[in-house]
Short mmCIF file of C-alpha atoms in Angstrom, two decimals:
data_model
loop_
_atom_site.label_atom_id
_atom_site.label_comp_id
_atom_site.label_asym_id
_atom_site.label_seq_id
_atom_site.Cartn_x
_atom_site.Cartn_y
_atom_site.Cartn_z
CA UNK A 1 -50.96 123.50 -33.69
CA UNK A 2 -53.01 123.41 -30.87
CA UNK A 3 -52.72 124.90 -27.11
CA UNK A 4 -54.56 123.49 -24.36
CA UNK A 5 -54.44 126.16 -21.33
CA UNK A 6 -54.97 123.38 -18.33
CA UNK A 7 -54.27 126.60 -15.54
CA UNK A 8 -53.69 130.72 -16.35
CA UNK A 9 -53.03 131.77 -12.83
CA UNK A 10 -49.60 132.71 -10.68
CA UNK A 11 -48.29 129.16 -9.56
CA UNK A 12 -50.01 129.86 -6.47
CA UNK A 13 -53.66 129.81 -8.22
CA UNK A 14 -55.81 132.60 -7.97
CA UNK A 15 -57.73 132.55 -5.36
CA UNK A 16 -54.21 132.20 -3.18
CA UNK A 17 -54.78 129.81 -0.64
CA UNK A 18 -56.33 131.50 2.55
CA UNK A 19 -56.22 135.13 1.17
CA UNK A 20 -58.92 137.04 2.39
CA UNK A 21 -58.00 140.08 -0.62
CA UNK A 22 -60.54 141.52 -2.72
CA UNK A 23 -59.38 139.79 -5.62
CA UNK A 24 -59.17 136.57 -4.25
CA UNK A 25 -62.61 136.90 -3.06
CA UNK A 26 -63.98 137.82 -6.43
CA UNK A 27 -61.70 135.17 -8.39
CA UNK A 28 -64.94 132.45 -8.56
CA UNK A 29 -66.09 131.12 -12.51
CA UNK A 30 -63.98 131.37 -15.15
CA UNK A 31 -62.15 133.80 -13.02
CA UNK A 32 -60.75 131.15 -10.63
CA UNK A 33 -57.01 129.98 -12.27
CA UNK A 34 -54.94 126.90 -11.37
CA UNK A 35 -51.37 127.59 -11.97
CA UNK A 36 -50.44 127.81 -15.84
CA UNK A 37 -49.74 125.07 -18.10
CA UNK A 38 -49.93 124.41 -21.11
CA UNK A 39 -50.55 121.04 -23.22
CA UNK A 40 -49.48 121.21 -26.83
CA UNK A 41 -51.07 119.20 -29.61
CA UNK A 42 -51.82 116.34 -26.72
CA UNK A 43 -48.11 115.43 -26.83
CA UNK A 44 -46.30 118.21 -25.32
CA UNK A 45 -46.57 119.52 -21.53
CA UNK A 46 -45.11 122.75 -20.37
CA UNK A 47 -45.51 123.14 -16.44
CA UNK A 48 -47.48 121.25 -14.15
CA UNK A 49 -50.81 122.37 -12.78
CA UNK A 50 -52.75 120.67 -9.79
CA UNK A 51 -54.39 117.81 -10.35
CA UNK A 52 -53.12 118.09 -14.38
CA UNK A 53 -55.24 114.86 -15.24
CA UNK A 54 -58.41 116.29 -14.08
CA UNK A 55 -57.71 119.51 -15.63
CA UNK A 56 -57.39 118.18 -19.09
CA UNK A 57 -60.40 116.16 -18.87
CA UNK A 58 -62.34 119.12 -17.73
CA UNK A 59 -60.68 120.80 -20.96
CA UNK A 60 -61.82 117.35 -22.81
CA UNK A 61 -58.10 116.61 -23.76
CA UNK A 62 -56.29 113.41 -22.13
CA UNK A 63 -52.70 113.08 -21.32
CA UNK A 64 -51.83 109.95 -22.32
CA UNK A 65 -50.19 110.99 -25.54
CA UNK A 66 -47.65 113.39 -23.83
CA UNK A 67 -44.34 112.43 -24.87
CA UNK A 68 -42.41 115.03 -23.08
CA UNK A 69 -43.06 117.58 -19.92
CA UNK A 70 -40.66 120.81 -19.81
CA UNK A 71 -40.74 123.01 -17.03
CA UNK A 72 -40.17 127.01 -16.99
CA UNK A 73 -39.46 127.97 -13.73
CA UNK A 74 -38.57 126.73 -10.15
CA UNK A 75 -42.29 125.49 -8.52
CA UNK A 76 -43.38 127.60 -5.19
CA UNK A 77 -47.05 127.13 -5.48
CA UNK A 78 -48.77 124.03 -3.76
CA UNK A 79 -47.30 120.36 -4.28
CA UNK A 80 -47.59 119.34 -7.70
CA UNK A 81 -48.23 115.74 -8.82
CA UNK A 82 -46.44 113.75 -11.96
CA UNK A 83 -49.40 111.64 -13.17
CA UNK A 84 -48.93 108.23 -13.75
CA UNK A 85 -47.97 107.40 -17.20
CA UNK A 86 -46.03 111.03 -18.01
CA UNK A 87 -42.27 110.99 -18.13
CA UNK A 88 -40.37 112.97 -15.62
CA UNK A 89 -40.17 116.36 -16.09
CA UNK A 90 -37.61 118.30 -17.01
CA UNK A 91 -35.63 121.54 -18.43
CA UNK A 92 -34.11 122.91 -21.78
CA UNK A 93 -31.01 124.68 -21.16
CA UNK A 94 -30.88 128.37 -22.74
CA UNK A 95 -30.27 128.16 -26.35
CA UNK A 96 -30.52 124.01 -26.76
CA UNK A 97 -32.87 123.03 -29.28
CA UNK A 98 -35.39 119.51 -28.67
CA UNK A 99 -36.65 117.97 -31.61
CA UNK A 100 -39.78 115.51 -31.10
CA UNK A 101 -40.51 112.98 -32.63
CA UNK A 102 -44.51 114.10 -33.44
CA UNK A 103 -42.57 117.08 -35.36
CA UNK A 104 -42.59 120.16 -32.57
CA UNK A 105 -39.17 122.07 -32.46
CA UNK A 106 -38.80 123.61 -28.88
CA UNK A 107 -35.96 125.91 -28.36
CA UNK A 108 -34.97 127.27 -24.74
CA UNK A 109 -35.12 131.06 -24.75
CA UNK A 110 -33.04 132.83 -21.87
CA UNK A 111 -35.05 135.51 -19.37
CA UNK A 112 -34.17 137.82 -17.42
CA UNK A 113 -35.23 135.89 -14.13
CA UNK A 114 -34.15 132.07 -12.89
CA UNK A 115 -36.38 129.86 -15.15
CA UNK A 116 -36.48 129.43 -18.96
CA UNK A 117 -38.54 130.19 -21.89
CA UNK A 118 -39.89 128.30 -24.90
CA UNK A 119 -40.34 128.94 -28.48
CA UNK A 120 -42.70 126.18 -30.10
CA UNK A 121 -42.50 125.62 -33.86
CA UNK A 122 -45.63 123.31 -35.05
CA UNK A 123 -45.10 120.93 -38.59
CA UNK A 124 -46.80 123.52 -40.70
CA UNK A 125 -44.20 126.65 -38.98
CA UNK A 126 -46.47 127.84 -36.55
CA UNK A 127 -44.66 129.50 -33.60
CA UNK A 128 -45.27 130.53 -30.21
CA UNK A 129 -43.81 131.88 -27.03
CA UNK A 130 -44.02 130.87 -23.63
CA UNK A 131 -42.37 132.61 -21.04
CA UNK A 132 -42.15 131.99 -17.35
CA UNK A 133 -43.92 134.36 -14.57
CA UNK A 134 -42.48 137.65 -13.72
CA UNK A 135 -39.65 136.73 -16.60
CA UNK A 136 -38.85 139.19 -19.43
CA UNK A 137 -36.48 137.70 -22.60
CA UNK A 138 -32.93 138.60 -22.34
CA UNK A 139 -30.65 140.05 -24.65
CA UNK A 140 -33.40 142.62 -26.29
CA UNK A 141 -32.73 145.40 -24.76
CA UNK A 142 -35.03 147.65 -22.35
CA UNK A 143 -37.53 148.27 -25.45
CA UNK A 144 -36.35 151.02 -26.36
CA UNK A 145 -35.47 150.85 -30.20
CA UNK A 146 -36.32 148.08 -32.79
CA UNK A 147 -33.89 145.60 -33.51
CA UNK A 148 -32.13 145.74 -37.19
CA UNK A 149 -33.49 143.29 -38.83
CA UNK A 150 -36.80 142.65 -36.62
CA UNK A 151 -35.82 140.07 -34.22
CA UNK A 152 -33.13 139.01 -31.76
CA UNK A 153 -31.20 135.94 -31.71
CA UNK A 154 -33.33 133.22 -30.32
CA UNK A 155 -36.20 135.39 -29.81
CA UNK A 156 -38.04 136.12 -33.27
CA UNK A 157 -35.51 135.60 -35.37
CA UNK A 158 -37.57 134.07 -38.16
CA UNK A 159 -40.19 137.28 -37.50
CA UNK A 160 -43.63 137.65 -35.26
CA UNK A 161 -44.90 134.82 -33.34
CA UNK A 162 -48.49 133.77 -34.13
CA UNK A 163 -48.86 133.52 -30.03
CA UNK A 164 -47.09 134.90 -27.07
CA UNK A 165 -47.90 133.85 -23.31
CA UNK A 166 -46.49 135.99 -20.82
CA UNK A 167 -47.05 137.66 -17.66
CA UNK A 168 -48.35 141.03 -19.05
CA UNK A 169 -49.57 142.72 -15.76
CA UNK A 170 -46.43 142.04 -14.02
CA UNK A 171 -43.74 142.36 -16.90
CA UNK A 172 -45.78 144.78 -19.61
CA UNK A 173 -41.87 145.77 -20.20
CA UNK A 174 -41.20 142.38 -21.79
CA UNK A 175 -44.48 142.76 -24.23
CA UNK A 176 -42.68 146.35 -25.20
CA UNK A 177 -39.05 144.13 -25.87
CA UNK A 178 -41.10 142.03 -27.72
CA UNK A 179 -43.03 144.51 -30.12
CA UNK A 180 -39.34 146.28 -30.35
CA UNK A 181 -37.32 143.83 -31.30
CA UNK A 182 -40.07 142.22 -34.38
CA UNK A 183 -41.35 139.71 -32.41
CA UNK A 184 -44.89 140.84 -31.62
CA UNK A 185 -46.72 142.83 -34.68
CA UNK A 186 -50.03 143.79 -34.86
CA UNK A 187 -51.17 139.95 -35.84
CA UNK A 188 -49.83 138.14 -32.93
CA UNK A 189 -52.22 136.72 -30.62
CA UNK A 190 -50.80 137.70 -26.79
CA UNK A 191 -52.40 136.08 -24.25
CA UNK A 192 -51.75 136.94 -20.21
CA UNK A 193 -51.16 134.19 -18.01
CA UNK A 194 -49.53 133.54 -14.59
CA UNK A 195 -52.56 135.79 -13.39
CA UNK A 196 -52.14 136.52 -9.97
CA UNK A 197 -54.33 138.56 -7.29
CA UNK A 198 -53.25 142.21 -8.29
CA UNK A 199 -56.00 143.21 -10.86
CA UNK A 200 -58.93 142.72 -9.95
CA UNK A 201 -60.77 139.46 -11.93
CA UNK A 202 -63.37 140.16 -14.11
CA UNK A 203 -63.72 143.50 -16.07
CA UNK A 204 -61.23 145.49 -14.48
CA UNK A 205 -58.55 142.71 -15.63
CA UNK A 206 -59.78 142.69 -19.31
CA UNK A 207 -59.85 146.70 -19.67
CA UNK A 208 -56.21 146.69 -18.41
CA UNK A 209 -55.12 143.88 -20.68
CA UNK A 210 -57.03 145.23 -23.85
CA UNK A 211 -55.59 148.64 -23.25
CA UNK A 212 -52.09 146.96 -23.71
CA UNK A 213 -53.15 144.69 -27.02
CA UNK A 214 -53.71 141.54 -25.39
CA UNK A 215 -56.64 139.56 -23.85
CA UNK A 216 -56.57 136.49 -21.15
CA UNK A 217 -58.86 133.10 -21.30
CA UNK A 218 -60.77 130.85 -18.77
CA UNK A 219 -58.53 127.49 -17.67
CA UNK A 220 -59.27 124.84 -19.90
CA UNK A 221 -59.53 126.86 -23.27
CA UNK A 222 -58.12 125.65 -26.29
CA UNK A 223 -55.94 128.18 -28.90
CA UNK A 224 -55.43 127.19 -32.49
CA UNK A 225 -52.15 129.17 -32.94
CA UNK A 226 -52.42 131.57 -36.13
CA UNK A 227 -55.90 132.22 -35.89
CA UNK A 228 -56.41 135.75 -35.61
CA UNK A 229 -58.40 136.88 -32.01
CA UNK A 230 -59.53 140.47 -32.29
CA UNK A 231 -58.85 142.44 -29.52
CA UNK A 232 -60.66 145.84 -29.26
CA UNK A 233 -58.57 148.57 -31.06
CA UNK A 234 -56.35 150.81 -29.25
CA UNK A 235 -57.16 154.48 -29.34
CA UNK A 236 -54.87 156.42 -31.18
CA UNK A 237 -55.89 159.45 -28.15
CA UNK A 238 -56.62 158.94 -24.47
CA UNK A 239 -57.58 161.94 -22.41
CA UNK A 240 -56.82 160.80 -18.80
CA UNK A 241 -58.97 163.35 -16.53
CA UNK A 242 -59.07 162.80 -12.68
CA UNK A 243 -58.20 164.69 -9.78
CA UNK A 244 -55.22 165.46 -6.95
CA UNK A 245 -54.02 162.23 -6.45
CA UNK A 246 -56.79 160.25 -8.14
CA UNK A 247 -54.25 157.50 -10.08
CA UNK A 248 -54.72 159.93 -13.39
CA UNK A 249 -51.23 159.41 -13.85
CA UNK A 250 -50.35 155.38 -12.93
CA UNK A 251 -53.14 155.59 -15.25
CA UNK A 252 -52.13 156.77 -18.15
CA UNK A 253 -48.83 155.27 -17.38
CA UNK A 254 -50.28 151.90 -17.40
CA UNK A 255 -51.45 152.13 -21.00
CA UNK A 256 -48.46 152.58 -22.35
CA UNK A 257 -45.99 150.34 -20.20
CA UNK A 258 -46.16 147.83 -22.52
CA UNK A 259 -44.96 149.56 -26.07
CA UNK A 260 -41.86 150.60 -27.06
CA UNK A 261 -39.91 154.56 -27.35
CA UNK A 262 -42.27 155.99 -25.47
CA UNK A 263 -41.59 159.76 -25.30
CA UNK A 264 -42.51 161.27 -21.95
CA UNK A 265 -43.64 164.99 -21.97
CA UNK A 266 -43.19 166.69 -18.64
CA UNK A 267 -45.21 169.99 -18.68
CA UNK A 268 -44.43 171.27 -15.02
CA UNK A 269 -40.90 172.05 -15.77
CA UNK A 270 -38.93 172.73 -12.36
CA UNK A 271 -39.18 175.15 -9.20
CA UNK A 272 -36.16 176.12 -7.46
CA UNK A 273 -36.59 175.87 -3.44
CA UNK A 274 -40.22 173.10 -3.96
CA UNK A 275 -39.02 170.29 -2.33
CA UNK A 276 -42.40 168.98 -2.34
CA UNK A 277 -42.55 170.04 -5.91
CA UNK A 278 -39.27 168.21 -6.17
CA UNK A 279 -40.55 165.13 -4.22
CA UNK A 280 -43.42 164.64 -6.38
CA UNK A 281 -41.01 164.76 -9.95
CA UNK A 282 -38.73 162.59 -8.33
CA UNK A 283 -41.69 159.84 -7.74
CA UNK A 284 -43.36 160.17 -11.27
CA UNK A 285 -39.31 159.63 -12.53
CA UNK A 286 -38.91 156.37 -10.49
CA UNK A 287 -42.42 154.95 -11.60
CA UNK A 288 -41.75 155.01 -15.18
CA UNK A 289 -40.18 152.45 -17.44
CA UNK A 290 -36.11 153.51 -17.79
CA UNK A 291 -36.92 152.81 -21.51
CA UNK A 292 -39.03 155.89 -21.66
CA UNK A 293 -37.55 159.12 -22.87
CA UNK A 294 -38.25 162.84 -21.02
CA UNK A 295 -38.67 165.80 -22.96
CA UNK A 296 -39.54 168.95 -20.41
CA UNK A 297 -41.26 171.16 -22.83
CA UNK A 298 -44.21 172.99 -23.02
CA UNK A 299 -44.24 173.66 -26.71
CA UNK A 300 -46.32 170.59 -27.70
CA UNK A 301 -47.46 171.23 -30.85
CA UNK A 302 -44.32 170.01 -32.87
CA UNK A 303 -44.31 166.81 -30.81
CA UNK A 304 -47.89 166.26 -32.09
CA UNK A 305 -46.65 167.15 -35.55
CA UNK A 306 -43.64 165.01 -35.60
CA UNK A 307 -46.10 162.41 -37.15
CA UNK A 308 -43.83 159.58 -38.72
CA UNK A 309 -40.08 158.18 -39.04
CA UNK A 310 -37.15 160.55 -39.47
CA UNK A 311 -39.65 163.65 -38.52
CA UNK A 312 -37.87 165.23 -35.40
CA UNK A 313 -39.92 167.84 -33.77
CA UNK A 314 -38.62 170.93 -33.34
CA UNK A 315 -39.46 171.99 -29.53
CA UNK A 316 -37.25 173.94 -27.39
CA UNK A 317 -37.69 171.51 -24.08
CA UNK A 318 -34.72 170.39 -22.28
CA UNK A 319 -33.69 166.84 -21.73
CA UNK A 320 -35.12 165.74 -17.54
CA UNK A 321 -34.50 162.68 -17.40
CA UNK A 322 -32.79 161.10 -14.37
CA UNK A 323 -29.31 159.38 -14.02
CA UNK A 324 -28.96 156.09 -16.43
CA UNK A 325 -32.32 156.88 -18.16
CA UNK A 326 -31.99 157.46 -21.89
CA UNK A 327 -33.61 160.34 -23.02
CA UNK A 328 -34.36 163.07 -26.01
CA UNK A 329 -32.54 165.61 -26.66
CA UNK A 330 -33.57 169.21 -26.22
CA UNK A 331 -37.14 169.23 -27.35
CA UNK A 332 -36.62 166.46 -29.76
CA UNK A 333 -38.84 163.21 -31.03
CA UNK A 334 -36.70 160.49 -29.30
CA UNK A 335 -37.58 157.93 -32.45
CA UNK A 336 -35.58 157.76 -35.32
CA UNK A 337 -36.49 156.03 -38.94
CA UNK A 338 -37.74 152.29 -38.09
CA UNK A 339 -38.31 152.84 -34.52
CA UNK A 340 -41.07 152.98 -32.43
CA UNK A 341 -44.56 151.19 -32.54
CA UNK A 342 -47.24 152.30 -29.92
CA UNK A 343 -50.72 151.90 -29.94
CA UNK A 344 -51.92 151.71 -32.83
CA UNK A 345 -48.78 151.53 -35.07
CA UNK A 346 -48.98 150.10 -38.32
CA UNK A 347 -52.71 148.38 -38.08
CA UNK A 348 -55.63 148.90 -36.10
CA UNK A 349 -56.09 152.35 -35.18
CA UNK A 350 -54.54 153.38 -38.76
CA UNK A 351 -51.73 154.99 -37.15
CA UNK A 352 -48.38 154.59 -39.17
CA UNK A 353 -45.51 152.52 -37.66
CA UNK A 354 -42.75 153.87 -36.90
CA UNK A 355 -44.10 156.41 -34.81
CA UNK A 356 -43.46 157.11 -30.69
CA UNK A 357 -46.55 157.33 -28.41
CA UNK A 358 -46.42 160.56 -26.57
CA UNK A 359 -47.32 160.95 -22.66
CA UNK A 360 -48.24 164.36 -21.50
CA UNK A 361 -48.12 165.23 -18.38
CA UNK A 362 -50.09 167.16 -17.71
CA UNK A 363 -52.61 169.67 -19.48
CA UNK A 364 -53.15 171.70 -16.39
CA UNK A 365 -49.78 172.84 -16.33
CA UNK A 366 -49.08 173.30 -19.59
CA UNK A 367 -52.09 175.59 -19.33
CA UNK A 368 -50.87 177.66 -16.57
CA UNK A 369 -47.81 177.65 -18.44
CA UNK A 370 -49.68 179.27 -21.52
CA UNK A 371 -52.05 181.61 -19.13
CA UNK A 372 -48.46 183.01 -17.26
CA UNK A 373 -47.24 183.95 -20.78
CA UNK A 374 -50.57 185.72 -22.49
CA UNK A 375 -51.01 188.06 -19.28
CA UNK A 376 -54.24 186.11 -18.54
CA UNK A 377 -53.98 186.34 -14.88
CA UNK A 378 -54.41 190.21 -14.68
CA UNK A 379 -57.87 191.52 -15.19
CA UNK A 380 -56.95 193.85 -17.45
CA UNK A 381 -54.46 192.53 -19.53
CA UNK A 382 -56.77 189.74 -19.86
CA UNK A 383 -59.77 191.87 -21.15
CA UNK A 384 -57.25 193.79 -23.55
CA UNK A 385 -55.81 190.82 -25.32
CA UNK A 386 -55.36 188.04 -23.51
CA UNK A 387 -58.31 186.13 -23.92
CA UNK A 388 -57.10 186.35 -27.81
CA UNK A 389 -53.85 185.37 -27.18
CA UNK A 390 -54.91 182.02 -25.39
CA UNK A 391 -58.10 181.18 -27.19
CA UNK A 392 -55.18 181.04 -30.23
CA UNK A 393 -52.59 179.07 -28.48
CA UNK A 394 -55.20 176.39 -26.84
CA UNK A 395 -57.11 176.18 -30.19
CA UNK A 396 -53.70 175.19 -31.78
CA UNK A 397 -53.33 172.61 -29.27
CA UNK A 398 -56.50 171.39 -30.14
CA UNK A 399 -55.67 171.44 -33.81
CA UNK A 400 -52.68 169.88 -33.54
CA UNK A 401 -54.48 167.02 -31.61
CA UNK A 402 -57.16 166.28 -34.11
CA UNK A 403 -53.99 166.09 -37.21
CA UNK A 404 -51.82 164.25 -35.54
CA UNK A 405 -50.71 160.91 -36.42
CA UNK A 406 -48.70 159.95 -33.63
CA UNK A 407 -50.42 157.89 -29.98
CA UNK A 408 -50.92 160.16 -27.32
CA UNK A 409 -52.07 159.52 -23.74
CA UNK A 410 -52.55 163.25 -22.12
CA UNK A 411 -52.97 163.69 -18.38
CA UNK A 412 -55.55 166.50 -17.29
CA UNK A 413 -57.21 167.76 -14.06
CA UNK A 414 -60.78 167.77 -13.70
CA UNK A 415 -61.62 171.05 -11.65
CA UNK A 416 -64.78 171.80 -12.02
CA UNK A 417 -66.41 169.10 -9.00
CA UNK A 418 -65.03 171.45 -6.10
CA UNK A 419 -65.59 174.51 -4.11
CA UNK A 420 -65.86 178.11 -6.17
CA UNK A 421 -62.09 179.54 -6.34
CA UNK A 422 -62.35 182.56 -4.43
CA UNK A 423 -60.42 185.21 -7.19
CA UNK A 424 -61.37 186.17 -10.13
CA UNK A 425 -58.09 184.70 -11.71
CA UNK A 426 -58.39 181.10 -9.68
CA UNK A 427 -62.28 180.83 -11.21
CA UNK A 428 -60.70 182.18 -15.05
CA UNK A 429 -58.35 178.96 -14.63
CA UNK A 430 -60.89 176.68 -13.66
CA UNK A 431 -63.20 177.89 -16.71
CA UNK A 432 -60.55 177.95 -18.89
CA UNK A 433 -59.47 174.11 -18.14
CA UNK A 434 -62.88 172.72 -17.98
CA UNK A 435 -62.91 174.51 -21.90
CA UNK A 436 -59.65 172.86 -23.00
CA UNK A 437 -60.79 169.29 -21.20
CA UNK A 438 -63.75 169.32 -23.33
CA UNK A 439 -62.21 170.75 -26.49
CA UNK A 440 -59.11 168.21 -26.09
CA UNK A 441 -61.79 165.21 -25.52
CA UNK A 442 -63.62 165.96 -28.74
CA UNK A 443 -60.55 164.80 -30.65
CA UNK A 444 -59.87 161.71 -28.60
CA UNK A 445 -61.21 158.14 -29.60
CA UNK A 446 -61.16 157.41 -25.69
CA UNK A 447 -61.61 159.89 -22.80
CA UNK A 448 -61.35 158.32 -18.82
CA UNK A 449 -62.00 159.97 -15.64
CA UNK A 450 -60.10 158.33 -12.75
CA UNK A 451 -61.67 158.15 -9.21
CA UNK A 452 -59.98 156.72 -6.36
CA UNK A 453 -57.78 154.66 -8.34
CA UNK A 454 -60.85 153.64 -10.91
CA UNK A 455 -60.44 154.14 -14.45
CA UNK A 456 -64.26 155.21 -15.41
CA UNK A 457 -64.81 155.07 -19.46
CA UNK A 458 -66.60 158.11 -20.49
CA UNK A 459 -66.19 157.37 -24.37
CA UNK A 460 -64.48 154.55 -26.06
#
């Protein structure tokens, strides 16, 4: 079974008509994207795309076998046009099956959003899903556990897909429901469409979309489904390094919005009487997925240890999450046996399934944390032990890093680009960071620094 991608982009197209954005101005080549649709072995049409005739010759496909044109979602792009010669198009309703007559099975799939999805069977059992924009599939949950049995009614039931076609920048929640409930594994092909003006085209898009596991395609490519597409493997560690306000953390947030059991690790613990303090928890808690889990806990070395299914760690944090998020218990791995799956899990990176990424944020704090405890703020203590007593406990750290098994994204400040501190103990924390940073990046497959909102690669 073939797919035919006549259009990738939002059903407005990308450039948007008369948008004078960034993106829009940069969207030219293969980055320019007619709405989305997709013809299926020349006999199938899902959505309509301007000028659809043209757009399959340009592919060097014709229309004139289509037997059938479905649609996913109510149309509020430009004015599309029914070619001549295609019948009229219409919809599947949730859960009704359509047998044709060339041998595709198409079965409605219910989302989360007005607008349907489809799951495609080919002669041979080839399968794919198709999924309107914005649209996550219903009834799987929030991504949060796997499914018993791998699959949910209707949506991998019979096991993976060989190709998924979502909105992944707008929805990565739904490719996390999918890779939690069986649907996606490590051999599924995903593919981003509905690309809108957002990310920037070009590189910027395809770093984003690789970080998640999946990859997007010029309009008028053709897919053979089941044919494995390599995407770059995902790093088993990230250090995320930037500074105040810099995006470190929508960052590091980003590259893991789209797995599932995610265990959040908030370092900074609370301060009675910060309301700015307060302020800023409060936005990093409304950013995240609800699906994610909060451990507050500075005692990160059994969360790096916990390294596979039925291993709780054995950390003394308490539970922060906010109302109607689930979370961890105190200082606990939120993944039990069979859950999980992050980067990495069960193929590429060699990381074992089963196992919840980690996100901590942030280093900096868990430093100060560290430095408050070993005396390392007074000269003299400092000089009389407690340069030991923190070597020990950030070499541990370090240790614990390089052994683990589990993905981790870590947050970190860089603070070594600014003025001098002006006390002896502001320049020992600055030293003492910019020594961790570097120790902590050794043992990481990728290290970033973010600027202004730019993710720069410094390895990886």
């Amino acid at each position: 079974m073939d797919v035919t991608l006549l259009g990738t982009g939002a059903p407005q197209g990308l450039p948007r008509p008369g948008c004078p954005c960034a993106a829009c101005a940069t969207a030219v080549g293969d980055e320019a994207r007619a709405a989305t649709a997709l013809l299926v072995d020349g006999a199938l049409m899902i959505d309509l795309t301007p000028g659809p005739a043209f757009a399959a010759a340009r592919a060097g496909r014709s229309l004139a076998g289509v037997r059938q044109v479905l649609l996913s979602h109510p149309h509020d792009g430009p004015a599309m046009e029914v070619p001549a010669g295609l019948p009229q198009p219409g919809r599947v309703a949730d859960g009704r099956e359509l047998a044709l007559l060339d041998g595709h099975r198409v079965r409605a799939t219910a989302v989360d959003i007005p607008g349907t999805g489809y799951e495609i069977s080919g002669a041979d059992g080839e399968r794919l899903l198709y999924l309107p924009p914005g649209a996550a599939p219903a009834g799987l949950g929030n991504g949060n556990s796997r499914a018993a049995g791998g699959g949910a009614e209707g949506v991998g039931g019979a096991g993976p897909y060989d190709l998924v076609l979502l909105d992944v920048l707008a929805r990565p929640d739904a490719l996390a429901r999918l890779r939690a409930s069986g649907a996606v594994d490590a051999a599924t092909d995903v593919v981003a469409v509905h690309l809108d003006h957002d990310v920037p085209p070009g590189p910027e898009l395809h770093r984003r979309l690789a970080a998640v596991g999946a990859r997007a395609v010029a309009d008028g490519s053709t897919l053979l489904v089941g044919e494995f597409h390599a995407v770059p493997d995902l790093p088993r560690r990230t250090l995320v390094l930037g500074g105040a306000r810099s995006g470190k953390s929508v960052e590091a947030e980003r590259r893991l919005a789209a797995f599932p059991d995610v265990v959040y690790v908030a370092t900074g613990g609370t301060r009675d009487g910060d309301q700015d303090w307060a302020q800023r928890v409060s936005l990093h808690r409304e950013r995240r997925p609800s699906s994610w889990r909060t451990v507050e806990t500075c005692d990160l070395v059994p969360l790096l240890e916990a390294a596979g299914p039925g291993r709780a760690a054995a950390g003394p944090g308490t539970d922060a999450a906010g109302p109607g998020r689930a979370a961890a218990g105190p200082g606990t791995d939120a993944a039990g046996p069979g859950e999980g799956g992050g980067p990495g899990a069960g193929s590429r990176t060699g990381g074992p399934a089963g196992v919840s990424p980690l996100l901590i944020d942030c280093l900096a704090l868990w430093l100060t944390h560290v430095m408050d405890e070993v005396g390392a703020w007074d000269d003299a203590t400092w000089e009389a032990g407690g340069r030991q007593a923190l070597r020990e406990r950030t070499d541990a750290l370090v240790a614990a890093v390089r052994e683990t098994h589990r993905p981790v994204v870590a947050v970190s400040n860089e603070v070594g680009s600014g003025v001098v501190p002006a006390t002896s103990a502001g320049r020992r924390f600055r030293d003492e960071l910019g020594r961790l940073n570097a120790a902590f990046a050794a043992e990481c497959e990728q290290v970033l620094l973010v600027v202004a909102g730019q993710a720069l690669a410094l390895r990886g």
